[in-house]
Amino acid sequence: MQDATGQTIFLYDLVMFQTTGAHLDRGLAVRTLPGNKLIVVELVDGTEVAKKPCDLTVVDRFTMFPGTTVASASDRGGQAGVVTGVATALDLVRLDGGGDEPMVVATGVSPAEVRPVLELTLGDYVVSGTWLGRVVEVSVDVDVLFDDGSACRVTKAGDKQLRVVGKRILGNHDKKNAFCPGDRVAGDASVFNASRWLSGHWKPSRTEGTVAKVETGGVLVYWVASQNAAVSAPPPAYQPNPRSLTFFCAGDAILRFFWAVSDRCFFRREPSDDSCRAGGVKKKKRRQRAGRGRAKLPEFSVRGPMAVADTHTLVDVLWQDGTRQRGVPSASLVRTDVRNEQDLFPGQRVVGRTLAPADDAIGAAGRVGVVKSLNYKDQTACVSWNTAGESSEAVDTVMSTYDLTRSSDHRFFYGNMVVRLQPTVNEETAASVQGSNDLSWVGHIVDLCDAQYVHVKWGDGTTSKVLLHEIAIVKPRTIDEMIQEMGDWVHDDEVDNDASDDKALEDTIDSRTPDSEGGPVGGTTIIGKVGYIIQKVIRTLSGMLLAQGKMQMLSWSMALASRPEPAITEKIRTCSPRISDGGDCHVEEAAAVDEVFHFKHFDIVQSPQDHHYLDNKEQGCGGGRKWLKRVQTEWKILETSLPDTIYVRAFEDRMDLLRAVIVGANGTPYHDGLFFFDLQLPPSYPTTPPLVKYHSFGFRANPNLYPSGTVCLSLLNTFGGKGAELWSPEMSSVLQVVISIQGLVLTAQPYYNETGYEAQVGKPEGQRNEMPYSENTYLVNLNTMLHLIRRPLMGFEGFIRDHFHRHGQHILRACEAYQQEGCPVGTLDGEAVATEASKDRSCSVGFRLALAKVVPRLVEAFSGIGVQGRN
């Protein structure tokens, strides 16, 4: 939704609207109402109002910190930038709760001058001596003031001992604080009976009161880094006195703390002006009769916090082209995710990418370069190269971003937290430093200078230039990860359910696989061989299995029940003449190869030694008779239903294993490529889906195909999904898996396979990123070809050679069209000729430069298998 100026409104944007109150004319956009016609805005006093987007104007975006990647709000599809500095000013008010206009306390206050209601909150970084730690648990103590003037202290009040009644003083979005002075709270009588009474004594009738004070009772700290961990042991994890710790900063990129409108706070150091305390509300006093031996109850007051009424955020931005802007209003920027590998920023360390087996790209010999600038449209970067030990000046080179990758030895970025490493000292010296809460050794990277130095802003406010070996990066981690590593919260919930799983498996298969002998089993088909193998395997099983009854032939009725989803089938039909004769893809050559090379789409052979799951002995024995029946059914489906672009091999000696290869479809960055997958059917199959491993050769060909070989797909339970997207023991099959990979993963626009990115289709961010992602994917495709020609997978040696022998000229013609005519990737027809879609845009200069390096290797590799020329 867009505001009055046409700018998109994002969650937690500070928006302004017209109203009568000077400090009630703005608030946070916290959510949209059903129908997306109204936006709910939270005001400084915590109330919410619904407004039309056209009545709002975005005035501040405070959720930016050093290291945030941004784009111009007026050009969201343009170059990206990185935030290198943030300056935020807060306007603070007091609310009396009577509905009157908030009273201004201070304006232009630095966030460093205020704190939340609690001194320390979850995720805070703290320092003790030479150790930096992270608060992972907080114990809250609450002083409760009752209406009769008595008061008690409830320890660990956050453990569901107290509950807020009525309206909370805190804003609805404020999750940092459980309680706030002024809140009305209630609890069981037993809670107050067990509490320490500061005034008066416990009575059963005292079950509701007002929060007078909130303090941090104790914290649990995970110690993340030290100046010199070798000589000084970390402090205890539990810190009963939080005031002995020095606060460094709140949260990080994972759990970042921002000051927002309606947040409650106190000054870290109280100003001398008593006016800041004018909002304090004294307790209601009960008149007491003077009497002998009766002392007056001490007076308590409820000192309410201040509220953030407005934020003003200015940021410093370093753009990809190397230009810098300082003091940029945050409302003129939008946060953006930079996911393309080649989206680099000035100062980042890079090396030459080694894609092909014989790649001799610059950087392969240990050279590290520093990015000076990047042209995102051309996909080229100016890099200053340095060789280790080189004394001469660095040389700037303009090259393709596709030929670069970030240095694995220099994985730091703007905003990263660092600690200055202390030179080796003895234990006595370390002990003398331990008592100091100095912040001059912890800081954040604010600039990446050159190959040797970075600029760091330290906790004491100073900035210095340091060598890389003088600092260590503090790796961000989640609270749950740290608590789990500490040990006491690890629970072992593992239960051996093998027996019940096996029983469920048998029942499931029995309910849907009748033992009919009426199946059309022909002696000349592969399944005739399957029957022999099945009987051979069953004879080797235990007598218990054979005692279940005599062997019966299988029915093939499941072949109809296990067909792939209609949407996926329709998509595959466009490039599979075996399914449809009306496809418009170039498939004549594919049909010819079956006649010449005679490589069957499905066959049963001996298992290859390079199969990923070959050594998985626990799975290799299969899962019993019902499992064998299901495997035979799967083989039958594969024999009769595979499209022309998918080939599968089953293995006589390892019935649990399969190997599949998918031919990349025209109109995608995967065209003419081969993509291999190893599968294993576990003993629990089909209750659980098959295991699938992609042969990646270390490349990332798709958001769903990881370099590790992991295939991210709902059908395999490796990705979220619901309903028909998930594996169904009754309806799903191996055929559905391989067709889903081809139809849902190896797509024309793989960029949008990333979670949530489908929302960018047709938007500036998507248009900016989709083409570079496809270009990089095609380069990965070409280099995968080189690996396969050089080291073909076992059992497919002849197929790989023949495929590239037939498609080699076509591949080279496509490269020529991309390189010379500038056609975008995936817009060529089946003859590698430009189409109307090829005229819409041009591929990048960087892509053409990268092709110029890969094509000679392709020519050499294809020549080795008899492919001559490009025509």
mmCIF file of C-alpha atoms in Angstrom, residues 231 425-434:
data_model
loop_
_atom_site.group_PDB
_atom_site.id
_atom_site.type_symbol
_atom_site.label_atom_id
_atom_site.label_comp_id
_atom_site.label_asym_id
_atom_site.label_seq_id
_atom_site.Cartn_x
_atom_site.Cartn_y
_atom_site.Cartn_z
ATOM 1 C CA VAL A 231 44.628 -16.949 29.815
ATOM 2 C CA VAL A 425 50.043 -11.818 28.305
ATOM 3 C CA ASN A 426 50.600 -13.761 31.476
ATOM 4 C CA GLU A 427 47.769 -14.639 33.812
ATOM 5 C CA GLU A 428 48.654 -11.918 36.330
ATOM 6 C CA THR A 429 48.401 -9.198 33.696
ATOM 7 C CA ALA A 430 45.124 -10.599 32.419
ATOM 8 C CA ALA A 431 43.766 -10.703 35.957
ATOM 9 C CA SER A 432 44.636 -7.061 36.490
ATOM 10 C CA VAL A 433 42.628 -6.129 33.410
ATOM 11 C CA GLN A 434 39.733 -8.410 34.350
#
